[in-house]
Coordinates of C-alpha atoms in Angstrom, one line a residue:
M1 CA 15.5 -28.9 18.0
R2 CA 17.8 -31.9 18.2
L3 CA 21.2 -30.5 19.2
P4 CA 24.2 -32.3 17.8
Q5 CA 26.2 -34.2 20.4
A6 CA 29.4 -33.0 19.0
R7 CA 28.5 -29.4 19.8
L8 CA 27.5 -30.3 23.3
D9 CA 30.7 -32.2 23.8
Q10 CA 32.6 -29.2 22.6
V11 CA 31.0 -27.0 25.3
L12 CA 31.9 -29.4 28.1
D13 CA 35.5 -29.9 26.8
R14 CA 36.1 -26.2 26.8
F15 CA 34.5 -25.8 30.3
H16 CA 36.8 -28.5 31.7
Q17 CA 39.8 -27.0 30.0
V18 CA 39.1 -23.6 31.6
E19 CA 38.6 -25.2 35.0
A20 CA 41.8 -27.1 34.8
R21 CA 43.7 -24.0 33.6
M22 CA 42.3 -21.9 36.5
G23 CA 43.9 -24.3 39.0
A24 CA 47.3 -23.8 37.4
A25 CA 47.3 -20.2 36.3
S26 CA 49.4 -17.7 38.3
D27 CA 49.2 -14.6 36.1
G28 CA 46.7 -12.1 37.4
A29 CA 45.4 -11.0 34.0
E30 CA 44.9 -14.7 32.9
I31 CA 43.1 -15.6 36.1
V32 CA 40.7 -12.7 35.6
R33 CA 40.1 -13.7 31.9
L34 CA 39.6 -17.4 32.9
S35 CA 37.3 -16.5 35.7
K36 CA 35.1 -14.5 33.4
E37 CA 35.0 -17.3 30.8
H38 CA 34.3 -19.8 33.5
A39 CA 31.3 -17.7 34.8
E40 CA 30.0 -17.5 31.2
L41 CA 30.4 -21.2 30.5
K42 CA 29.1 -22.7 33.8
P43 CA 25.4 -22.2 33.2
V44 CA 25.8 -23.6 29.7
A45 CA 27.8 -26.6 31.0
D46 CA 25.3 -27.2 33.8
A47 CA 22.4 -27.2 31.3
V48 CA 24.3 -29.5 28.8
Q49 CA 25.0 -32.0 31.6
A50 CA 21.4 -31.9 32.8
L51 CA 20.3 -32.7 29.2
A52 CA 22.9 -35.5 28.9
R53 CA 21.6 -37.1 32.1
A54 CA 18.0 -36.9 30.8
R55 CA 19.0 -38.4 27.5
A56 CA 20.9 -41.2 29.2
E57 CA 17.9 -41.8 31.5
V58 CA 15.6 -42.2 28.5
E59 CA 17.9 -44.9 27.1
D60 CA 17.9 -46.7 30.5
L61 CA 14.1 -46.5 30.7
K62 CA 13.8 -48.0 27.2
V63 CA 15.8 -51.0 28.4
M64 CA 13.6 -51.3 31.5
A65 CA 10.5 -51.1 29.4
S66 CA 11.5 -54.4 27.8
D67 CA 11.2 -56.1 31.2
P68 CA 7.6 -57.2 31.7
E69 CA 7.8 -56.6 35.5
M70 CA 9.2 -53.1 35.0
A71 CA 7.3 -52.1 31.8
A72 CA 4.4 -50.2 33.4
M73 CA 6.6 -48.1 35.7
A74 CA 9.2 -47.5 33.0
A75 CA 6.5 -46.4 30.6
D76 CA 5.1 -43.8 33.0
E77 CA 8.6 -42.4 33.7
L78 CA 9.5 -42.4 30.1
E79 CA 6.4 -40.4 29.1
A80 CA 7.2 -37.8 31.8
L81 CA 10.8 -37.5 30.7
N82 CA 10.0 -37.3 27.0
A83 CA 7.6 -34.5 27.8
R84 CA 10.4 -32.7 29.7
L85 CA 13.2 -33.2 27.1
P86 CA 12.1 -30.5 24.6
E87 CA 12.2 -27.8 27.4
L88 CA 15.7 -29.0 28.4
E89 CA 16.9 -28.9 24.8
R90 CA 15.4 -25.4 24.3
E91 CA 17.2 -24.2 27.4
V92 CA 20.5 -25.4 26.1
A93 CA 19.8 -24.1 22.6
L94 CA 19.1 -20.6 24.0
L95 CA 22.4 -20.7 25.9
L96 CA 24.2 -21.8 22.8
A97 CA 22.5 -19.3 20.4
P98 CA 24.4 -16.2 19.5
R99 CA 23.7 -13.6 22.1
D100 CA 24.5 -10.0 22.7
A101 CA 27.9 -9.6 24.4
D102 CA 26.5 -6.6 26.4
E103 CA 23.4 -8.4 27.7
N104 CA 24.4 -8.0 31.4
A105 CA 25.8 -4.5 31.1
S106 CA 24.5 -1.4 32.8
A107 CA 23.1 1.2 30.4
V108 CA 22.9 4.9 29.5
L109 CA 19.3 5.9 29.0
E110 CA 18.5 8.9 26.8
V111 CA 15.0 10.3 26.3
R112 CA 14.4 13.3 24.1
A113 CA 11.3 15.2 23.1
G114 CA 10.5 14.9 19.4
T115 CA 7.7 16.4 17.3
G116 CA 4.9 18.0 19.4
G117 CA 6.5 21.0 21.2
D118 CA 5.5 21.2 24.9
E119 CA 3.4 18.1 24.8
A120 CA 6.4 16.1 23.5
A121 CA 8.5 17.3 26.4
L122 CA 5.8 16.3 28.8
F123 CA 5.6 12.8 27.2
A124 CA 9.4 12.5 27.4
G125 CA 9.0 13.2 31.2
D126 CA 6.3 10.5 31.4
L127 CA 8.6 8.0 29.7
F128 CA 11.6 8.8 31.9
R129 CA 9.4 8.4 35.0
M130 CA 8.1 5.0 33.6
Y131 CA 11.7 3.7 33.2
S132 CA 12.7 5.1 36.6
R133 CA 9.8 3.3 38.3
Y134 CA 10.6 0.1 36.5
A135 CA 14.3 0.4 37.5
S136 CA 13.2 0.7 41.1
T137 CA 11.2 -2.5 40.9
R138 CA 14.3 -4.3 39.6
G139 CA 16.6 -2.9 42.2
W140 CA 18.6 -0.8 39.7
R141 CA 20.1 2.6 40.4
V142 CA 19.3 5.6 38.2
E143 CA 21.8 8.4 38.3
L144 CA 21.0 11.6 36.4
D145 CA 23.7 12.8 34.0
S146 CA 22.1 15.8 32.5
A147 CA 18.6 17.3 31.8
T148 CA 17.0 20.1 30.0
E149 CA 13.5 20.9 31.2
G150 CA 10.6 21.7 28.9
E151 CA 8.9 25.1 29.2
A152 CA 5.6 23.6 30.3
G153 CA 7.3 20.7 32.3
G154 CA 8.8 17.4 31.3
Y155 CA 12.1 17.3 29.5
K156 CA 13.4 18.4 26.2
E157 CA 16.3 16.0 26.9
I158 CA 17.2 13.8 29.9
I159 CA 20.1 11.4 30.1
A160 CA 20.8 9.0 33.0
T161 CA 22.9 6.0 33.8
V162 CA 21.0 2.9 34.9
T163 CA 23.2 0.6 36.9
G164 CA 22.4 -3.0 37.7
E165 CA 22.7 -6.6 36.5
G166 CA 21.2 -7.1 33.0
V167 CA 19.9 -3.6 32.5
F168 CA 20.9 -3.4 28.8
G169 CA 19.6 -6.9 28.1
R170 CA 16.1 -5.9 29.3
L171 CA 15.9 -2.3 28.0
K172 CA 17.8 -2.4 24.7
F173 CA 14.6 -3.0 22.7
E174 CA 13.2 0.4 24.0
S175 CA 15.4 2.3 21.6
G176 CA 13.3 4.1 18.9
V177 CA 10.4 6.5 18.5
H178 CA 7.6 6.4 21.0
R179 CA 4.4 8.1 19.9
V180 CA 1.6 9.4 22.2
Q181 CA -2.0 10.2 21.3
R182 CA -3.9 12.2 23.9
V183 CA -5.6 15.5 24.6
P184 CA -2.9 17.9 26.0
A185 CA -3.7 19.9 29.2
T186 CA -3.4 23.1 27.1
E187 CA -5.9 22.0 24.5
T188 CA -9.2 23.9 24.9
Q189 CA -11.1 22.2 22.1
G190 CA -10.7 18.7 23.4
R191 CA -8.8 17.6 20.3
I192 CA -6.4 14.6 20.4
H193 CA -2.8 15.5 19.5
T194 CA -0.1 13.2 18.4
S195 CA 3.4 13.8 19.8
A196 CA 6.6 11.8 20.0
A197 CA 9.7 11.2 22.0
T198 CA 12.9 9.2 21.1
V199 CA 14.5 6.8 23.4
A200 CA 18.1 5.5 23.1
V201 CA 19.5 2.8 25.4
L202 CA 23.3 2.4 25.1
P203 CA 25.4 -0.3 26.9
E204 CA 27.9 0.9 29.5
V205 CA 30.8 -1.5 29.3
E206 CA 33.6 -1.1 31.8
D207 CA 36.4 -3.1 30.2
V208 CA 36.1 -1.9 26.6
E209 CA 39.1 0.0 25.3
I210 CA 38.1 3.1 23.3
E211 CA 41.0 5.3 22.3
I212 CA 40.2 9.0 22.6
R213 CA 43.1 11.3 21.6
D214 CA 43.4 14.7 23.3
Q215 CA 43.6 16.5 19.9
D216 CA 40.3 14.9 18.9
I217 CA 38.2 16.5 21.7
R218 CA 37.2 20.1 22.7
I219 CA 36.2 20.7 26.3
D220 CA 34.1 23.7 27.3
T221 CA 32.7 24.7 30.7
F222 CA 29.4 26.6 31.1
R223 CA 26.7 27.3 33.6
A224 CA 23.9 24.8 33.1
S225 CA 20.2 25.6 33.3
G226 CA 17.1 23.6 34.2
S227 CA 17.0 20.5 36.3
G228 CA 20.4 19.4 37.3
G229 CA 21.5 22.9 36.3
Q230 CA 20.1 26.0 38.1
H231 CA 19.2 23.8 41.1
V232 CA 22.8 22.5 41.3
N233 CA 25.3 24.8 39.7
K234 CA 26.3 28.1 41.2
T235 CA 29.5 28.4 39.1
D236 CA 30.5 27.5 35.5
S237 CA 31.1 23.9 36.5
A238 CA 29.1 22.0 33.8
V239 CA 31.3 20.4 31.2
R240 CA 30.6 19.9 27.5
I241 CA 33.0 17.6 25.5
T242 CA 32.8 17.6 21.7
H243 CA 34.4 14.7 19.8
L244 CA 35.6 16.4 16.7
P245 CA 36.0 13.4 14.3
T246 CA 32.4 12.2 14.9
G247 CA 30.6 15.4 16.1
I248 CA 29.4 13.6 19.2
V249 CA 28.7 16.1 22.0
V250 CA 28.3 15.0 25.7
T251 CA 27.6 17.1 28.8
S252 CA 27.5 16.7 32.5
S253 CA 26.0 19.1 35.0
E254 CA 27.0 18.2 38.6
K255 CA 28.5 20.6 41.1
S256 CA 32.1 19.4 40.6
Q257 CA 33.8 20.3 37.4
H258 CA 36.2 17.3 38.0
V259 CA 33.3 14.9 38.4
N260 CA 31.6 16.4 35.3
R261 CA 34.7 15.9 33.2
D262 CA 35.0 12.2 34.3
K263 CA 31.3 11.6 33.6
A264 CA 31.4 13.3 30.2
M265 CA 34.4 11.3 29.2
R266 CA 32.7 8.1 30.3
N267 CA 29.6 8.9 28.3
L268 CA 31.7 9.8 25.3
R269 CA 33.3 6.3 25.5
V270 CA 29.7 4.8 25.7
R271 CA 28.7 6.6 22.6
L272 CA 31.8 5.7 20.6
Y273 CA 31.3 2.1 21.6
D274 CA 27.7 2.3 20.6
M275 CA 28.7 3.6 17.1
Q276 CA 30.9 0.4 16.7
R277 CA 27.9 -1.7 17.9
Q278 CA 25.6 -0.1 15.4
A279 CA 28.0 -0.7 12.5
K280 CA 28.2 -4.4 13.4
D281 CA 24.4 -4.6 13.8
A282 CA 24.0 -3.0 10.3
A283 CA 26.3 -5.6 8.9
R284 CA 24.4 -8.5 10.5
S285 CA 21.1 -7.1 9.4
D286 CA 22.1 -7.5 5.8
A287 CA 21.9 -11.2 6.4
R288 CA 18.7 -11.2 8.5
K289 CA 16.6 -8.1 9.5
S290 CA 15.1 -8.9 12.9
Q291 CA 11.8 -7.3 13.7
V292 CA 12.9 -6.5 17.2
G293 CA 16.6 -6.0 17.1
S294 CA 17.3 -3.7 14.1
G295 CA 18.5 -0.9 16.3
D296 CA 17.1 1.7 14.0
R297 CA 16.3 4.6 16.4
S298 CA 14.4 6.5 13.8
E299 CA 11.8 3.7 13.7
R300 CA 8.4 4.2 15.3
I301 CA 8.2 1.3 17.7
R302 CA 5.3 2.0 20.0
T303 CA 2.1 4.0 20.4
Y304 CA 0.5 5.1 23.7
N305 CA -3.2 5.9 23.0
F306 CA -4.8 7.6 26.0
P307 CA -8.4 7.8 24.8
Q308 CA -8.5 4.0 24.4
G309 CA -6.1 3.2 27.3
R310 CA -4.0 1.0 25.1
V311 CA -0.3 0.6 24.2
T312 CA 0.7 -1.0 20.9
D313 CA 4.2 -2.3 20.0
H314 CA 4.3 -2.1 16.2
R315 CA 7.3 -4.5 15.8
I316 CA 5.5 -7.5 17.2
G317 CA 1.9 -6.4 16.7
L318 CA 1.2 -6.6 20.5
T319 CA -1.5 -4.4 22.0
L320 CA -2.1 -4.2 25.7
H321 CA -5.1 -2.4 27.3
S322 CA -3.2 -1.4 30.4
L323 CA -1.7 2.0 29.6
P324 CA -2.0 3.4 33.2
Q325 CA -0.1 0.4 34.7
I326 CA 2.5 0.6 32.0
L327 CA 3.2 4.3 32.6
E328 CA 3.6 3.4 36.3
G329 CA 6.5 1.2 35.4
D330 CA 4.8 -2.2 34.7
I331 CA 6.5 -2.8 31.4
D332 CA 7.5 -6.4 31.9
P333 CA 4.6 -7.7 29.7
L334 CA 6.0 -5.6 26.8
L335 CA 9.7 -6.5 27.5
N336 CA 9.0 -10.2 28.0
A337 CA 7.2 -10.4 24.6
L338 CA 10.0 -8.6 22.9
I339 CA 12.7 -10.8 24.5
A340 CA 10.7 -13.9 23.5
E341 CA 10.5 -12.7 19.9
D342 CA 14.3 -12.1 19.9
Q343 CA 14.9 -15.6 21.4
A344 CA 12.8 -17.2 18.7
A345 CA 14.9 -15.4 16.0
R346 CA 18.2 -16.5 17.7
L347 CA 16.9 -20.1 17.9
A348 CA 16.0 -19.9 14.2
D349 CA 19.6 -18.9 13.4
L350 CA 20.9 -21.8 15.5
E351 CA 18.6 -24.2 13.8
A352 CA 19.8 -23.0 10.4
E353 CA 23.4 -23.5 11.5
F354 CA 22.7 -27.1 12.4
S355 CA 20.5 -28.0 9.4

């Protein structure tokens, strides 16, 4: 993709304007806003400048190539630089392409048992363990918000906050229906059963203003049960908040009622913000329905087939024969492929903009 010079100059001009303004600003709020914009623009500006230097060097080498004494050396350097230019341009293009504003946010991870009874709850437990192990390898912190155990183990529902740099950007494509095909431990005939669990990954954004009026919520306290409940609560300290206009219900089951109220209110803001995101995603999908980023949580996105030891992501047609490793948290091969597909779609949008 040949990026227009005018667009590259626009990025550098804005970066230099922000830098100059940062040196003169005295208002605290403006300094915070400029610092944030500077941090976002700097990698783009650095990549644009690297590309500009490479393009200028190409022109210099072309001039050198016309000199008989320098022609051979210039030709070698020019060949190497021309081979490197497409990658530099792709790097800049990806930075310029429309991206998710919540890419670097932490996230709320929700896993719920779907069809399949006890086996679905066990599978939900397997998925949560998979994500927890993956989070550990990335240095992210997983904090349990609430959980309801299944009768035979696993979870009917488990909700946790995953805190770290870029959590949402890497996990957002996990939202959807995950299907498992295996012989349950309770199956005496050796028959393969198909069960499902749903996963939702919601961005947790600190500085988003979501107005929640007191008259729009109902707060109840209760004694929780199951993990995070009977092992934690000895009094009616668990909190349930119902948002009356939307019907959204959130809970928290720590020891402290005060902590639970704060956690539940935070999670309510996350869900209300996510509703706004979904509305915007739906509007964008009218123009272009991405295979990966549709955000439809009722969509079956992946199958984990135990008899054949394979995992298939249906959105991109990727099958990996490494199910044990994946369930142990080695999900980067899946995530990297999904992110690459999304990047290709974003680059296609940018190319259409320039054409």
